[in-house]
Amino acid sequence: MKAIQFHEAGGPEVLQYDEVPVPEIGPGEVLVRVHAAGINPPDWYLREGMKVMPAGMRPALEFPLIPGTDMSGVVQAVAPDVLGFAVGDEVFGMLRFPGFDGRTYAEYVAAPASDLAHKPAGIDHVQAAGAPMAVLTAWQYLVDLGHDVPSPFTGQVHQPVPITPGMTVLVNGAAGGVGHFAVQLAKWKGAHVIAVASGRHEQFLRKLGADEFIDYTRTQAVDVVSGVDLVIDTVGGPDSARFLTVLKRGGTMLPVFFAQYDPEETASLGITVSNIQVRSNGPQLAEIGCLFDEGKLQVGVDSTYPLPEAGSAHMRAAQGHLQGKIVLTVVS
């Protein structure tokens, strides 16, 4: 089969379209013919040699590596102990995360059945491949964590804040992968949603349910917003603390990308800061799949690239300002 792999860490140019063996399945696994594979930040962190992590925490990588965690495809074979999936089923999932062995940038993948759900009939393989990591991140932050593993960033187990009608939720970086799902889930739960993104994304986000839109290139949210119950900051970084001022006392800050906060400052403001590391969860995807079929969730697709052009897809990701997800097409 064909797959994208890299033999050394580096830029997008290290991604090669190679011939590799079709994987064998073990207990609890199914073999999936991949139709599309979603691209996520951990894919390029891995390609770069995990430089995003402190040197002492970086895992030892054994090359060559096939990147990717998200995919949608059709089951080709099923291990004898697997129940609930059969040859011919359309499935989607985020495989083996957190970890580096998803291997979804390929024509076939051995997938743990526990990481899979049946693909919603209302979306195609490209849309389904774009959903898993981003939608599971938003779901585990906002709706149901689904496990009791402490966050590696805080050492604490995240407790989702129940979103009830009348609450105000602000989503920064609202047009991106996690952001556009956070907008939709908060709206589904009845919140008043404020979306922050660049102006070209306004119509996209209003169609997804945003009640208010702030173009950050023209207006700073901190200058015009206050009394927010919950902030979901998908951008993070050193400037994330500026959003503390928009929260009401007792509010919650959810940084999706790692950001540091002064614990004395947050304590004085009565603000809770919490984060997660998203984890694979097939049953949660099955529940989320019902929302796709009911038309309550949509997948934004920024762009698609054929599998051999994975390097170009990674270059597009590096440009940022995405509207939804980038997806690799494997079967046309």
Coordinates of C-alpha atoms in Angstrom, one line a residue:
M1 CA 0.0 0.0 0.0
K2 CA 1.0 3.7 -0.2
A3 CA 1.5 5.8 2.8
I4 CA 3.1 9.1 3.9
Q5 CA 6.0 8.6 6.1
F6 CA 9.2 10.5 7.2
H7 CA 12.6 9.1 8.0
E8 CA 13.9 12.2 9.9
A9 CA 12.4 15.1 11.7
G10 CA 12.0 18.3 9.7
G11 CA 9.8 20.5 7.7
P12 CA 7.0 19.5 5.3
E13 CA 9.6 18.4 2.7
V14 CA 10.5 15.3 4.8
L15 CA 7.0 13.8 4.2
Q16 CA 7.4 11.0 1.6
Y17 CA 4.9 9.0 -0.4
D18 CA 6.2 5.5 0.1
E19 CA 5.3 1.9 -0.5
V20 CA 4.8 0.1 2.9
P21 CA 3.3 -3.2 4.0
V22 CA -0.5 -3.4 4.7
P23 CA -0.7 -3.6 8.5
E24 CA -1.8 -6.8 10.2
I25 CA -4.6 -6.5 12.8
G26 CA -4.3 -7.8 16.3
P27 CA -6.9 -8.5 19.0
G28 CA -9.5 -5.8 19.4
E29 CA -8.7 -4.3 16.0
V30 CA -10.2 -3.8 12.5
L31 CA -8.5 -3.2 9.2
V32 CA -9.8 0.0 7.6
R33 CA -9.5 1.1 4.0
V34 CA -8.9 4.8 4.5
H35 CA -10.9 7.1 2.4
A36 CA -9.8 10.4 4.0
A37 CA -7.4 11.4 6.8
G38 CA -7.7 14.6 8.9
I39 CA -4.7 16.8 9.7
N40 CA -4.2 18.0 13.2
P41 CA -1.5 20.0 15.1
P42 CA 0.0 16.8 16.7
D43 CA 0.8 15.6 13.2
W44 CA 3.2 18.4 12.5
Y45 CA 4.5 18.4 16.1
L46 CA 5.5 14.8 15.5
R47 CA 7.0 15.6 12.0
E48 CA 9.1 18.4 13.6
G49 CA 10.5 16.0 16.3
M50 CA 8.2 17.1 19.1
K51 CA 10.2 20.4 19.5
V52 CA 7.0 21.9 21.0
M53 CA 7.8 19.9 24.2
P54 CA 10.6 20.7 26.7
A55 CA 13.8 18.8 25.7
G56 CA 13.6 16.6 28.8
M57 CA 10.1 15.5 28.0
R58 CA 10.5 14.6 24.3
P59 CA 9.8 11.0 23.5
A60 CA 12.4 9.0 21.6
L61 CA 11.2 8.6 18.1
E62 CA 11.9 5.5 15.9
F63 CA 11.9 6.3 12.2
P64 CA 10.3 5.9 9.8
L65 CA 7.0 7.2 11.1
I66 CA 3.6 7.4 9.5
P67 CA 1.8 10.4 11.0
G68 CA -1.9 10.9 11.6
T69 CA -4.7 10.1 14.1
D70 CA -8.0 11.0 12.3
M71 CA -9.6 9.0 9.5
S72 CA -12.7 7.8 7.9
G73 CA -13.0 4.7 5.8
V74 CA -14.5 1.2 5.3
V75 CA -13.9 -1.9 7.3
Q76 CA -12.0 -4.6 5.4
A77 CA -11.3 -7.2 8.1
V78 CA -12.3 -7.7 11.7
A79 CA -10.5 -9.5 14.5
P80 CA -12.4 -12.4 16.0
D81 CA -12.9 -10.7 19.3
V82 CA -14.4 -7.5 17.9
L83 CA -18.1 -6.9 18.3
G84 CA -20.2 -4.2 16.8
F85 CA -18.3 -3.8 13.5
A86 CA -18.4 -5.8 10.3
V87 CA -16.7 -5.9 6.9
G88 CA -18.2 -3.1 4.8
D89 CA -19.1 -0.8 7.7
E90 CA -18.2 2.9 7.2
V91 CA -16.4 4.1 10.3
F92 CA -14.5 7.1 11.6
G93 CA -12.2 7.8 14.5
M94 CA -9.2 9.2 16.2
L95 CA -6.7 6.4 16.7
R96 CA -4.5 5.7 19.7
F97 CA -4.3 9.3 21.0
P98 CA -2.5 10.5 23.0
G99 CA 0.3 8.7 21.3
F100 CA 2.2 8.5 18.0
D101 CA 0.9 5.3 16.4
G102 CA -2.3 6.4 14.7
R103 CA -0.7 5.9 11.3
T104 CA -3.7 7.3 9.4
Y105 CA -1.8 8.9 6.5
A106 CA -2.1 5.7 4.6
E107 CA -4.3 3.6 2.3
Y108 CA -5.0 1.1 5.1
V109 CA -4.8 1.3 8.9
A110 CA -5.2 -1.2 11.8
A111 CA -7.6 0.6 14.1
P112 CA -8.6 -0.3 17.7
A113 CA -12.3 -0.9 17.6
S114 CA -12.7 1.0 20.8
D115 CA -11.5 4.2 19.0
L116 CA -14.1 3.9 16.2
A117 CA -17.7 4.8 15.6
H118 CA -20.0 4.2 12.6
K119 CA -19.7 7.1 10.2
P120 CA -22.8 9.3 10.4
A121 CA -24.8 8.9 7.2
G122 CA -25.3 12.6 6.9
I123 CA -21.7 13.5 6.3
D124 CA -19.2 12.2 3.7
H125 CA -15.8 10.6 4.4
V126 CA -13.9 14.0 4.0
Q127 CA -16.1 15.6 6.6
A128 CA -16.0 12.6 8.9
A129 CA -12.2 12.5 8.7
G130 CA -12.0 16.2 9.6
A131 CA -14.1 15.8 12.8
P132 CA -12.6 13.4 15.4
M133 CA -9.8 15.1 17.2
A134 CA -11.3 18.6 17.0
V135 CA -14.8 17.6 17.9
L136 CA -13.6 15.3 20.7
T137 CA -11.5 18.1 22.1
A138 CA -14.5 20.4 22.3
W139 CA -16.8 17.6 23.6
Q140 CA -14.4 16.6 26.4
Y141 CA -13.9 20.2 27.4
L142 CA -17.5 21.2 27.4
V143 CA -19.8 18.1 27.6
D144 CA -18.2 14.9 29.0
L145 CA -14.5 14.3 29.7
G146 CA -15.2 10.6 29.6
H147 CA -12.2 9.6 31.8
D148 CA -10.4 10.4 35.0
V149 CA -6.9 10.9 33.7
P150 CA -5.3 14.1 35.1
S151 CA -4.2 16.7 32.5
P152 CA -0.4 16.4 32.0
F153 CA -0.4 20.3 32.0
T154 CA -2.0 20.8 35.4
G155 CA -2.0 17.5 37.1
Q156 CA -5.8 17.9 37.7
V157 CA -8.8 16.1 36.3
H158 CA -10.9 18.5 34.3
Q159 CA -14.5 19.0 35.2
P160 CA -16.7 20.2 32.4
V161 CA -18.8 23.2 33.3
P162 CA -22.5 22.5 32.7
I163 CA -23.6 24.9 29.9
T164 CA -27.2 26.0 30.5
P165 CA -29.5 28.3 28.6
G166 CA -28.7 31.9 29.3
M167 CA -25.0 31.4 29.9
T168 CA -22.6 33.5 27.8
V169 CA -19.7 31.6 26.1
L170 CA -16.8 33.3 24.2
V171 CA -14.8 31.3 21.8
N172 CA -11.5 32.8 20.7
G173 CA -10.1 31.3 17.4
A174 CA -13.7 30.3 16.6
A175 CA -13.2 29.5 13.0
G176 CA -10.6 26.8 13.5
G177 CA -11.0 23.1 14.1
V178 CA -11.8 23.0 17.8
G179 CA -13.2 26.5 17.7
H180 CA -16.0 25.9 15.2
F181 CA -17.1 22.8 17.1
A182 CA -17.0 24.7 20.4
V183 CA -19.3 27.4 18.9
Q184 CA -21.8 24.7 17.8
L185 CA -21.8 22.7 21.0
A186 CA -22.2 25.8 23.2
K187 CA -25.1 26.9 21.0
W188 CA -26.6 23.4 21.2
K189 CA -26.5 23.6 24.9
G190 CA -28.4 26.9 24.8
A191 CA -25.6 29.4 25.5
H192 CA -25.3 32.9 24.0
V193 CA -22.2 32.5 21.9
I194 CA -19.6 35.2 21.1
A195 CA -17.2 34.2 18.3
V196 CA -13.8 35.9 17.9
A197 CA -12.0 35.4 14.6
S198 CA -10.9 37.5 11.6
G199 CA -13.6 39.2 9.5
R200 CA -13.6 36.8 6.6
H201 CA -15.0 34.1 8.9
E202 CA -18.1 36.0 10.1
Q203 CA -20.7 34.5 7.8
F204 CA -19.3 31.0 8.4
L205 CA -19.6 31.4 12.2
R206 CA -23.0 33.0 12.1
K207 CA -24.3 30.1 10.1
L208 CA -23.0 27.8 12.8
G209 CA -24.9 29.7 15.4
A210 CA -22.7 32.5 16.8
D211 CA -24.9 35.2 18.3
E212 CA -22.2 37.8 18.2
F213 CA -19.1 38.1 16.1
I214 CA -15.9 40.1 16.9
D215 CA -13.3 40.7 14.2
Y216 CA -10.1 40.8 16.2
T217 CA -8.3 42.6 13.4
R218 CA -10.6 45.6 14.1
T219 CA -11.8 45.3 17.7
Q220 CA -10.2 43.7 20.8
A221 CA -12.7 41.5 22.6
V222 CA -11.4 42.7 26.0
D223 CA -12.5 46.3 25.1
V224 CA -16.1 45.4 24.3
V225 CA -17.0 42.2 26.3
S226 CA -17.5 41.6 30.0
G227 CA -19.5 39.3 32.3
V228 CA -18.8 36.1 30.3
D229 CA -19.4 32.8 32.1
L230 CA -16.9 30.7 30.0
V231 CA -14.0 31.4 27.7
I232 CA -12.7 28.8 25.3
D233 CA -9.4 30.0 24.0
T234 CA -8.2 27.8 21.1
V235 CA -5.3 30.2 20.4
G236 CA -3.6 30.3 23.8
G237 CA 0.0 31.4 24.1
P238 CA 1.4 34.2 26.2
D239 CA -1.4 36.7 25.5
S240 CA -4.2 34.4 26.6
A241 CA -4.4 35.9 30.1
R242 CA -5.9 39.1 28.5
F243 CA -9.2 37.2 28.3
L244 CA -9.4 36.9 32.1
T245 CA -10.9 40.4 32.2
V246 CA -13.9 39.5 30.1
L247 CA -14.9 36.8 32.6
K248 CA -17.3 37.4 35.5
R249 CA -16.3 36.4 39.0
G250 CA -16.7 32.6 39.2
G251 CA -16.2 32.2 35.5
T252 CA -14.0 29.6 33.8
M253 CA -11.1 29.8 31.3
L254 CA -10.5 26.9 29.1
P255 CA -7.2 27.2 27.2
V256 CA -7.0 24.6 24.4
F257 CA -3.5 25.4 23.4
F258 CA -1.1 25.5 26.3
A259 CA -1.0 28.9 28.1
Q260 CA 0.3 30.0 31.5
Y261 CA -1.8 31.9 34.1
D262 CA -0.8 33.5 37.4
P263 CA -2.6 31.4 40.0
E264 CA -2.7 34.4 42.4
E265 CA -4.4 36.5 39.7
T266 CA -7.0 33.9 38.8
A267 CA -7.6 33.2 42.5
S268 CA -8.2 36.9 43.2
L269 CA -10.6 37.0 40.3
G270 CA -12.4 33.9 41.4
I271 CA -11.7 32.3 38.0
T272 CA -11.1 28.6 37.4
V273 CA -8.6 27.6 34.7
S274 CA -8.7 24.1 33.4
N275 CA -7.5 22.1 30.4
I276 CA -7.3 18.6 29.0
Q277 CA -5.4 16.3 26.7
V278 CA -7.9 14.9 24.4
R279 CA -8.2 11.1 24.4
S280 CA -9.5 8.6 21.8
N281 CA -13.1 7.5 22.6
G282 CA -15.3 5.6 20.1
P283 CA -18.5 5.7 22.3
Q284 CA -18.3 9.5 22.5
L285 CA -17.9 9.7 18.7
A286 CA -21.0 7.5 18.3
E287 CA -22.9 10.0 20.5
I288 CA -21.6 12.9 18.6
G289 CA -22.4 11.2 15.3
C290 CA -26.1 11.4 16.2
L291 CA -25.7 15.2 16.3
F292 CA -24.2 15.2 12.8
D293 CA -27.1 13.0 11.5
E294 CA -29.6 15.4 13.2
G295 CA -28.0 18.4 11.5
K296 CA -27.1 19.9 14.9
L297 CA -23.3 19.8 14.0
Q298 CA -21.5 20.5 10.8
V299 CA -17.9 20.0 9.8
G300 CA -16.1 22.9 8.2
V301 CA -13.5 21.8 5.6
D302 CA -10.9 24.5 4.9
S303 CA -9.2 22.5 2.0
T304 CA -8.4 19.1 0.8
Y305 CA -5.3 17.6 -0.7
P306 CA -4.6 14.2 -2.2
L307 CA -2.5 11.9 0.0
P308 CA 0.7 12.3 -2.0
E309 CA 0.5 16.1 -1.4
A310 CA 0.6 15.8 2.4
G311 CA 3.6 18.2 2.4
S312 CA 1.5 20.9 0.7
A313 CA -1.3 20.3 3.2
H314 CA 1.1 20.8 6.1
M315 CA 2.4 24.0 4.5
R316 CA -1.2 25.2 4.3
A317 CA -1.7 24.4 8.0
A318 CA 1.4 26.4 8.8
Q319 CA -0.2 29.5 7.2
G320 CA -2.9 29.4 9.8
H321 CA -6.3 31.3 9.7
L322 CA -8.1 28.1 8.8
Q323 CA -11.9 27.8 8.4
G324 CA -12.5 24.4 9.7
K325 CA -10.2 21.5 8.9
I326 CA -7.6 20.4 6.3
V327 CA -8.2 16.8 5.0
L328 CA -6.2 14.4 2.9
T329 CA -8.2 12.4 0.4
V330 CA -7.1 8.9 -0.1
V331 CA -9.9 7.2 -2.1
S332 CA -11.6 9.5 -4.6

